[in-house]
Coordinates of C-alpha atoms in Angstrom, one line a residue:
M165 CA -204.7 147.0 -15.5
A166 CA -201.6 144.7 -15.8
S167 CA -198.3 146.3 -15.3
P168 CA -195.9 146.7 -18.5
I169 CA -193.4 144.2 -16.8
I170 CA -196.2 141.5 -16.4
S171 CA -197.3 142.2 -20.2
L172 CA -193.8 141.9 -21.3
R173 CA -193.3 138.6 -19.3
L174 CA -196.6 137.2 -20.8
A175 CA -195.5 138.3 -24.3
F176 CA -192.2 136.7 -23.8
L177 CA -194.1 133.4 -22.4
V178 CA -196.2 133.5 -25.6
I179 CA -193.2 133.6 -27.9
L180 CA -191.4 130.8 -26.0
L181 CA -194.7 128.6 -26.1
A182 CA -195.0 129.2 -29.9
A183 CA -191.3 128.5 -30.5
A184 CA -191.6 125.3 -28.5
H185 CA -194.7 124.3 -30.6
A186 CA -193.1 125.1 -33.8
R187 CA -189.9 123.1 -32.7
N188 CA -192.2 120.1 -31.6
T189 CA -194.1 120.2 -35.0
L190 CA -190.9 120.2 -37.0
Q191 CA -189.5 117.3 -34.9
K192 CA -192.8 115.5 -35.2
E193 CA -192.9 116.0 -39.0
S194 CA -189.3 115.0 -39.2
S195 CA -189.9 111.8 -37.5
Q196 CA -193.1 111.0 -39.2
D197 CA -191.9 112.2 -42.6
P198 CA -188.4 111.2 -43.1
D199 CA -188.9 111.6 -46.8
L200 CA -189.2 115.4 -46.6
V201 CA -187.0 117.0 -49.3
T202 CA -185.0 119.8 -47.8
A203 CA -182.2 120.6 -50.2
L204 CA -182.8 119.5 -53.8
P205 CA -180.0 120.9 -56.0
G206 CA -181.0 123.9 -58.0
Q207 CA -184.5 124.2 -56.6
P208 CA -186.0 127.5 -56.5
P209 CA -187.6 128.7 -53.3
V210 CA -191.2 127.6 -52.6
K211 CA -193.7 127.7 -49.7
F212 CA -195.1 124.1 -50.1
R213 CA -193.4 121.0 -49.0
H214 CA -192.4 117.9 -51.0
Y215 CA -191.4 114.3 -50.2
A216 CA -189.5 111.5 -51.9
G217 CA -188.6 108.0 -51.1
Y218 CA -189.5 104.4 -51.2
I219 CA -192.5 102.3 -50.1
G220 CA -191.8 98.7 -49.5
I221 CA -194.4 96.2 -50.9
G222 CA -194.8 92.4 -51.5
D223 CA -193.4 89.4 -49.8
R224 CA -190.9 90.7 -47.0
Q225 CA -191.0 94.1 -49.0
A226 CA -188.6 92.7 -51.5
K227 CA -189.9 95.3 -53.9
A228 CA -189.6 99.0 -53.4
L229 CA -191.4 101.7 -55.3
F230 CA -190.1 105.2 -55.6
Y231 CA -192.5 108.2 -55.3
W232 CA -192.2 111.9 -55.2
F233 CA -195.1 113.9 -53.7
F234 CA -195.8 117.5 -53.8
E235 CA -198.2 119.2 -51.5
A236 CA -200.6 121.7 -53.1
E237 CA -199.2 125.3 -53.4
H238 CA -201.9 126.8 -51.2
R239 CA -204.2 125.0 -48.4
P240 CA -203.2 121.5 -49.1
S241 CA -205.6 120.2 -46.5
E242 CA -208.5 121.4 -48.7
K243 CA -207.3 120.1 -52.0
P244 CA -207.7 116.6 -53.6
L245 CA -205.0 114.1 -53.9
V246 CA -204.0 113.1 -57.4
L247 CA -201.9 110.2 -58.5
W248 CA -200.1 110.8 -62.0
L249 CA -198.9 107.7 -63.9
N250 CA -196.8 107.7 -67.1
G251 CA -196.9 104.8 -69.4
G252 CA -194.4 102.8 -71.6
P253 CA -194.9 100.2 -70.4
G254 CA -191.7 101.0 -68.5
C255 CA -191.4 104.8 -68.3
S256 CA -191.0 107.0 -65.3
S257 CA -193.7 109.3 -64.0
V258 CA -191.0 111.2 -62.2
A259 CA -188.9 111.7 -65.3
Y260 CA -191.7 112.7 -67.6
G261 CA -194.8 113.8 -65.4
A262 CA -193.0 115.5 -62.7
A263 CA -189.8 116.9 -64.4
Q264 CA -191.1 117.6 -67.9
E265 CA -194.8 118.1 -67.8
L266 CA -196.8 119.1 -64.9
G267 CA -194.8 119.1 -61.7
P268 CA -193.6 122.2 -60.0
F269 CA -190.0 121.7 -60.7
L270 CA -188.9 121.3 -64.6
V271 CA -185.5 120.3 -65.8
R272 CA -184.9 122.4 -68.8
S273 CA -181.2 122.6 -69.4
N274 CA -178.1 120.9 -68.3
G275 CA -177.5 124.0 -66.1
P276 CA -177.4 123.8 -62.3
N277 CA -180.8 125.0 -61.7
I278 CA -184.3 123.6 -62.2
T279 CA -187.2 125.8 -63.4
L280 CA -190.4 126.7 -61.4
N281 CA -193.4 125.8 -63.4
P282 CA -195.9 128.4 -63.4
F283 CA -198.7 126.1 -64.6
A284 CA -198.0 123.3 -62.3
W285 CA -200.9 121.1 -61.4
N286 CA -200.0 121.3 -57.6
K287 CA -201.6 124.8 -58.0
V288 CA -205.0 123.0 -57.6
A289 CA -204.2 119.6 -56.2
N290 CA -201.7 117.4 -54.2
L291 CA -199.7 115.6 -56.5
L292 CA -198.2 112.1 -56.3
F293 CA -195.9 110.7 -58.9
L294 CA -195.2 106.9 -58.7
E295 CA -192.4 105.0 -60.6
A296 CA -194.0 101.6 -61.3
P297 CA -193.6 98.8 -61.8
V298 CA -190.2 97.7 -60.4
G299 CA -187.3 98.3 -62.7
V300 CA -188.8 101.8 -63.6
G301 CA -186.7 104.8 -62.6
F302 CA -185.5 104.3 -59.1
S303 CA -188.0 101.7 -58.2
Y304 CA -186.2 98.3 -57.7
T305 CA -186.6 94.5 -56.4
N306 CA -184.2 92.4 -54.5
R307 CA -185.2 89.5 -56.8
S308 CA -184.3 89.5 -60.4
S309 CA -187.0 87.0 -61.2
D310 CA -189.5 90.0 -60.5
L311 CA -188.4 91.7 -63.6
R312 CA -189.5 88.6 -65.7
K313 CA -193.0 88.6 -64.3
L314 CA -194.2 92.1 -65.0
G315 CA -197.3 93.1 -66.9
D316 CA -200.6 95.0 -66.4
R317 CA -201.9 92.8 -63.8
V318 CA -198.6 93.0 -61.4
T319 CA -198.3 96.7 -62.1
A320 CA -202.0 97.3 -60.9
E321 CA -201.6 95.1 -57.9
D322 CA -198.2 96.5 -56.8
S323 CA -199.5 100.2 -57.2
Y324 CA -202.6 99.4 -55.2
S325 CA -200.2 97.9 -52.5
F326 CA -198.2 101.0 -52.6
L327 CA -201.1 103.3 -52.1
L328 CA -202.4 101.5 -49.0
S329 CA -198.9 101.8 -47.5
W330 CA -198.5 105.3 -48.6
F331 CA -201.8 106.5 -46.9
R332 CA -200.4 104.9 -43.7
R333 CA -197.3 107.0 -44.0
F334 CA -199.4 110.1 -44.9
P335 CA -202.5 109.6 -43.0
R336 CA -203.4 113.3 -43.2
F337 CA -204.4 112.7 -46.9
K338 CA -206.5 109.6 -46.2
S339 CA -209.9 111.4 -46.3
H340 CA -209.1 113.6 -49.3
D341 CA -211.0 113.0 -52.6
F342 CA -208.5 110.9 -54.6
Y343 CA -208.2 110.9 -58.5
I344 CA -205.7 109.2 -60.9
A345 CA -204.4 110.7 -64.0
G346 CA -201.9 109.7 -66.7
E347 CA -201.1 109.4 -70.3
S348 CA -200.2 106.9 -73.0
Y349 CA -199.9 103.2 -71.8
A350 CA -201.4 104.7 -68.6
G351 CA -204.6 104.3 -70.6
H352 CA -204.2 100.6 -69.2
Y353 CA -202.6 101.5 -65.8
V354 CA -205.1 104.2 -64.8
P355 CA -208.4 102.3 -65.2
Q356 CA -206.9 98.9 -64.3
L357 CA -205.8 100.7 -60.7
A358 CA -209.0 102.4 -60.5
E359 CA -210.9 99.1 -60.9
R360 CA -208.6 97.5 -58.4
I361 CA -209.2 100.3 -55.8
Y362 CA -213.0 100.1 -56.6
E363 CA -213.1 96.5 -55.9
G364 CA -210.8 96.7 -52.9
N365 CA -213.2 99.4 -51.4
K366 CA -216.0 96.9 -51.5
A367 CA -214.6 94.7 -48.7
A368 CA -212.2 97.4 -47.2
K369 CA -212.2 98.3 -43.7
Q370 CA -212.3 102.1 -43.2
I371 CA -208.5 102.1 -42.5
S372 CA -207.9 100.8 -46.2
F373 CA -210.6 102.6 -47.9
I374 CA -209.4 104.9 -50.6
N375 CA -211.7 107.9 -51.5
L376 CA -211.6 107.4 -55.2
K377 CA -213.8 109.8 -57.2
G378 CA -212.6 109.4 -60.8
F379 CA -209.7 109.5 -63.3
M380 CA -208.4 111.4 -66.4
I381 CA -206.2 109.9 -69.1
G382 CA -204.6 111.6 -71.9
N383 CA -203.5 110.2 -75.5
A384 CA -204.4 107.0 -74.0
V385 CA -203.9 103.3 -75.1
L386 CA -207.6 101.9 -75.0
N387 CA -208.5 99.5 -77.7
D388 CA -205.9 97.7 -79.9
A389 CA -207.8 97.4 -83.1
T390 CA -209.3 101.0 -83.2
D391 CA -206.0 102.5 -81.8
Q392 CA -204.1 100.9 -84.7
M393 CA -206.6 101.9 -87.3
G394 CA -206.6 105.5 -86.0
M395 CA -202.8 105.6 -86.0
V396 CA -202.8 104.8 -89.9
E397 CA -205.7 106.9 -90.6
Y398 CA -203.8 109.8 -88.8
A399 CA -200.7 109.4 -90.7
W400 CA -202.4 109.3 -94.0
S401 CA -204.6 112.3 -93.2
H402 CA -201.5 114.4 -92.0
A403 CA -199.6 113.6 -95.3
I404 CA -197.0 111.4 -93.6
I405 CA -197.7 108.4 -95.8
S406 CA -198.8 108.0 -99.4
D407 CA -202.3 107.1 -100.9
E408 CA -200.5 103.8 -102.0
L409 CA -199.1 102.8 -98.8
H410 CA -202.4 103.7 -96.9
A411 CA -204.4 101.5 -99.3
I412 CA -201.9 98.6 -99.2
I413 CA -201.9 98.6 -95.3
L414 CA -205.9 98.6 -95.3
K415 CA -205.8 95.8 -97.8
E416 CA -203.2 93.5 -96.5
C417 CA -203.2 94.0 -92.8
G418 CA -206.5 92.5 -91.5
S419 CA -206.5 94.3 -88.2
F420 CA -207.5 97.6 -89.9
Q421 CA -210.7 96.2 -91.2
Q422 CA -214.0 95.6 -89.4
D423 CA -213.2 91.9 -89.8
G424 CA -210.2 92.4 -87.7
D425 CA -209.6 88.8 -87.4
R426 CA -208.8 88.3 -90.9
P427 CA -205.1 87.0 -91.2
A428 CA -202.5 89.6 -92.6
G429 CA -201.5 89.3 -96.2
P430 CA -197.9 88.8 -97.5
G431 CA -197.8 92.4 -98.1
C432 CA -198.6 93.5 -94.7
S433 CA -195.0 93.3 -93.1
P434 CA -193.2 95.3 -95.8
A435 CA -196.1 97.8 -95.8
L436 CA -195.8 98.4 -92.0
R437 CA -192.0 98.6 -92.3
A438 CA -192.5 101.4 -94.8
F439 CA -195.0 103.0 -92.3
L440 CA -192.4 102.9 -89.6
Q441 CA -189.9 104.4 -91.9
A442 CA -192.2 107.4 -92.7
Y443 CA -191.7 108.6 -89.2
S444 CA -188.0 107.9 -88.9
D445 CA -186.8 111.4 -89.2
I446 CA -189.7 113.2 -87.3
D447 CA -191.0 112.9 -83.8
I448 CA -194.0 110.7 -84.1
Y449 CA -195.2 112.0 -80.5
S450 CA -195.2 115.6 -81.7
I451 CA -195.4 115.6 -85.5
Y452 CA -194.6 119.4 -86.0
T453 CA -191.9 120.0 -83.5
P454 CA -188.1 119.4 -84.3
V455 CA -186.0 116.5 -82.9
C456 CA -183.0 116.5 -80.7
L457 CA -180.2 116.2 -83.2
S458 CA -177.4 115.7 -80.4
S459 CA -179.2 112.5 -79.3
F460 CA -181.2 111.4 -82.4
D461 CA -178.8 108.8 -83.6
R462 CA -178.7 107.2 -80.0
S463 CA -182.5 107.6 -79.7
S464 CA -183.3 105.9 -82.9
R465 CA -181.4 102.9 -81.8
R466 CA -183.1 102.5 -78.5
K467 CA -186.0 100.1 -77.8
S468 CA -189.5 101.7 -78.1
R469 CA -190.5 103.7 -75.1
L470 CA -193.6 105.8 -74.1
V471 CA -195.5 103.8 -76.3
A472 CA -198.8 101.9 -76.7
A473 CA -199.6 98.2 -76.8
P474 CA -196.4 96.1 -77.2
L475 CA -198.2 94.1 -79.7
L476 CA -198.7 96.9 -82.2
F477 CA -199.8 95.4 -85.6
S478 CA -199.3 91.9 -83.9
Q479 CA -195.7 92.4 -85.5
Q480 CA -193.4 91.9 -82.6
D481 CA -190.3 92.3 -85.0
L482 CA -191.5 95.7 -86.0
W483 CA -192.0 97.2 -82.5
P484 CA -188.4 98.2 -81.8
G485 CA -188.5 100.2 -85.0
M486 CA -191.0 102.7 -83.4
S487 CA -188.3 104.6 -81.4
R488 CA -188.7 107.2 -78.8
V489 CA -187.5 110.6 -79.7
A490 CA -187.4 113.1 -77.0
A491 CA -190.3 115.8 -77.4
G492 CA -191.2 119.2 -76.2
Y493 CA -190.5 122.8 -76.9
D494 CA -186.8 122.0 -76.4
P495 CA -186.5 118.5 -78.0
C496 CA -183.5 117.7 -75.9
T497 CA -185.3 117.7 -72.6
E498 CA -185.3 114.1 -71.9
D499 CA -181.4 114.1 -72.1
Y500 CA -181.4 117.0 -69.6
V501 CA -183.7 114.9 -67.1
E502 CA -181.5 111.8 -67.3
T503 CA -178.5 113.9 -66.6
Y504 CA -180.0 115.5 -63.6
F505 CA -181.4 112.4 -62.0
N506 CA -178.0 110.5 -62.4
R507 CA -176.4 113.2 -60.1
E508 CA -175.3 111.8 -56.7
D509 CA -176.5 115.0 -55.0
V510 CA -179.8 115.0 -56.5
Q511 CA -180.3 111.4 -55.6
R512 CA -179.2 112.0 -51.9
A513 CA -181.6 114.8 -51.7
L514 CA -184.5 112.7 -53.1
H515 CA -183.6 109.7 -50.7
A516 CA -183.3 107.6 -54.1
N517 CA -181.0 105.0 -55.2
V518 CA -180.2 103.9 -51.6
T519 CA -179.2 100.4 -52.8
Q520 CA -176.7 101.7 -55.5
L521 CA -178.4 100.1 -58.6
S522 CA -176.2 98.5 -61.1
Y523 CA -177.7 100.6 -63.9
P524 CA -177.9 104.4 -64.5
Y525 CA -181.2 106.2 -64.1
S526 CA -183.1 106.3 -67.3
S527 CA -186.6 107.9 -68.3
C528 CA -187.6 104.5 -69.5
S529 CA -186.6 101.3 -68.1
E530 CA -183.6 99.4 -69.8
V531 CA -184.0 96.4 -67.5
I532 CA -187.6 95.4 -68.4
E533 CA -187.4 93.0 -71.2
K534 CA -190.6 91.1 -71.1
W535 CA -194.3 92.2 -70.6
N536 CA -196.4 89.3 -69.8
D537 CA -200.0 90.6 -70.1
S538 CA -201.6 93.5 -71.8
P539 CA -205.3 93.1 -72.6
A540 CA -206.4 94.0 -76.2
T541 CA -208.9 96.4 -74.8
V542 CA -209.7 98.3 -71.5
L543 CA -213.1 99.7 -72.7
P544 CA -215.1 97.1 -70.6
V545 CA -213.2 98.6 -67.6
L546 CA -214.1 102.0 -68.5
R547 CA -217.7 100.9 -68.8
R548 CA -217.9 99.2 -65.5
L549 CA -216.4 102.3 -63.7
L550 CA -218.8 104.7 -65.4
N551 CA -221.6 102.5 -64.2
A552 CA -220.0 102.8 -60.6
G553 CA -220.3 106.5 -60.8
L554 CA -216.8 107.6 -61.4
R555 CA -216.0 110.8 -63.3
I556 CA -214.0 109.8 -66.4
W557 CA -212.3 112.2 -68.8
V558 CA -210.3 111.1 -71.9
Y559 CA -208.2 113.8 -73.5
S560 CA -206.1 114.0 -76.5
G561 CA -203.4 116.3 -77.9
D562 CA -204.1 116.4 -81.6
T563 CA -200.6 116.6 -82.9
D564 CA -199.4 113.1 -81.5
G565 CA -199.0 110.6 -84.2
R566 CA -198.5 107.5 -81.7
V567 CA -201.8 107.5 -80.0
P568 CA -203.5 110.1 -82.1
V569 CA -206.8 111.7 -81.7
T570 CA -208.4 109.5 -84.4
S571 CA -207.4 106.4 -82.5
T572 CA -209.1 107.8 -79.3
R573 CA -212.2 108.8 -81.2
Y574 CA -212.5 105.4 -82.8
S575 CA -212.0 103.9 -79.4
I576 CA -214.5 105.8 -77.6
N577 CA -217.0 105.4 -80.3
E578 CA -216.8 101.7 -79.9
M579 CA -218.5 102.2 -76.4
H580 CA -221.6 103.5 -78.0
L581 CA -222.3 106.3 -75.7
K582 CA -225.0 108.9 -76.0
A583 CA -223.7 112.3 -76.4
K584 CA -225.3 115.3 -74.5
Q585 CA -227.0 118.0 -76.6
D586 CA -226.8 121.7 -75.6
E587 CA -230.5 122.7 -75.7
R588 CA -230.0 126.2 -74.6
K589 CA -231.7 129.0 -76.6
G590 CA -229.6 130.7 -79.0
K591 CA -226.9 128.0 -79.0
K592 CA -225.8 126.7 -82.5
K593 CA -226.7 123.1 -83.1
E594 CA -223.9 120.8 -82.0
W595 CA -223.7 117.7 -84.4
G596 CA -223.2 114.7 -82.1
G597 CA -222.5 117.0 -79.1
W598 CA -219.0 118.1 -80.5
R599 CA -218.2 121.6 -79.8
A600 CA -215.2 123.8 -79.0
W601 CA -214.1 124.8 -75.6
Y602 CA -212.1 128.1 -74.9
H603 CA -209.3 129.4 -72.8
K604 CA -208.4 133.0 -72.7
E605 CA -210.9 133.8 -75.5
Q606 CA -209.2 131.3 -78.1
V607 CA -210.4 127.8 -79.1
A608 CA -208.5 125.4 -76.8
G609 CA -209.8 122.3 -78.4
W610 CA -213.0 120.4 -78.8
V611 CA -215.2 118.4 -76.3
V612 CA -218.0 116.0 -76.3
E613 CA -219.8 115.0 -73.2
Y614 CA -221.6 111.8 -72.8
E615 CA -224.8 111.2 -70.7
E616 CA -223.0 108.2 -69.1
G617 CA -220.6 110.5 -67.5
L618 CA -217.5 110.4 -69.8
S619 CA -216.1 113.4 -71.4
L620 CA -213.8 113.3 -74.5
V621 CA -211.6 116.4 -74.9
T622 CA -209.0 117.5 -77.4
V623 CA -206.4 119.9 -76.9
R624 CA -205.5 121.9 -80.1
G625 CA -201.8 121.9 -81.2
A626 CA -200.5 119.7 -78.4
G627 CA -198.4 116.5 -78.8
H628 CA -198.4 113.3 -76.8
Q629 CA -197.3 115.0 -73.6
V630 CA -200.0 117.6 -73.6
P631 CA -198.8 119.7 -70.6
V632 CA -195.6 120.3 -72.3
F633 CA -197.2 121.8 -75.3
A634 CA -200.1 123.4 -73.7
A635 CA -199.3 124.3 -70.0
A636 CA -202.0 126.8 -69.4
R637 CA -204.7 124.9 -71.1
S638 CA -203.9 121.6 -69.6
L639 CA -204.0 123.2 -66.1
A640 CA -207.5 124.7 -67.0
L641 CA -208.6 121.3 -68.2
F642 CA -207.4 119.5 -65.0
S643 CA -208.8 122.2 -62.9
H644 CA -212.4 121.8 -64.5
F645 CA -212.0 117.9 -64.2
L646 CA -211.5 118.0 -60.5
H647 CA -214.3 120.2 -59.8
G648 CA -216.6 118.4 -62.3
R649 CA -217.2 121.7 -64.2
T650 CA -218.2 121.9 -67.9
L651 CA -215.3 123.4 -70.0
P652 CA -216.0 126.8 -71.2
A653 CA -218.5 126.8 -74.3
D654 CA -218.1 130.6 -74.9
R655 CA -215.2 132.7 -76.0
F656 CA -215.6 135.1 -73.3
A657 CA -216.5 132.7 -70.5
G658 CA -213.0 132.5 -69.4
A659 CA -211.2 129.3 -68.1

């Protein structure tokens, strides 16, 4: 039997070895992960790690894309990795997705503290937010000419290059199941990036292979003609425009008819101006919530943001009239976010703005002035990726007037998919596969699943930024998507 002195010495030695291991681990993490965020102002205490910083890409790494990454709240080594993208084009995934919608830290006031999100998506996944392309948020380029070359193609290519480099910096996530999610104009970004990854994987060596499994997009820009038609139908069906204006738009603006190539008549332009004016005093992105009065005048003069295709109605002169008014339970959240990320102590903590940009941080870019390419439809991309076996969910908050549920339904219908039917005994007949889904015994929205692998989901009472308005339901939706589980079809099935 060992003496008490020897036992104490052994115990002390074990403690020393454990301390040394912990010290070495921390030093290793510090050297490998210089982007670890350790002192974010106002942050509540958490047990998960998060990182922020730049990844250089392109020729001589003249471009630098900013990211913010949150490990999953529990067992991150076992959870999938999800990249979140906001749209615009030109809007920040950090300012919207991370700080207002689904990240663990929400900016909810101009006060000193940020709020812990009880429905953060990092409860079920590792979350990566990317500001792309250059000129968005903290992302920048050393060549001003790059800002004049932006478009869908450049954004997809730069985001792909970012991912390859990011995985080299964080190799421990290389083998994780990888998904992409986003909203609005990310209806272009997400499938285009997914297609770039899919094509890259065909010729990729193991070191550059990305384990892409699928993607999910919300209130997504998909197909110009049907998106536009659905936008007008939504405004009319929700009593925002009159019968007369609705009839004039359908008659004079050829893009809203089946023969969409018919040129617009002389009455189209004034009718569309009246259409935009109908939304001038409400938030088109959430038609039933108040606007932020303190910033309403300033917002109404801003260039359009968080928007769909920049060629809306093919009337370039009308586009700036569709202004972005901050949305959410507190309609002034966007102002709080911009104030927070313009703080020098916040930027230092996030390893951001290291080059001292000549312009302030903004939720949507004020330096991107030209968008060079935006295909009229991404539906063929969706079709190709469905055929490749990727899981694709499209969801829609049904109080959004900008990319409304009518637009999404018209667009998905263009794909001529075959709806699944629930043949279980005792189940009521679902016309076209359309049924309610439930969360906490309440109807959370409606869903139709297609045999080809796509699911279309609505979220009842949610606006453009679904996680802002339906936080618990959006987390349930996200979790079911990741696990490939059918949304609850019974009131008492839970979520």
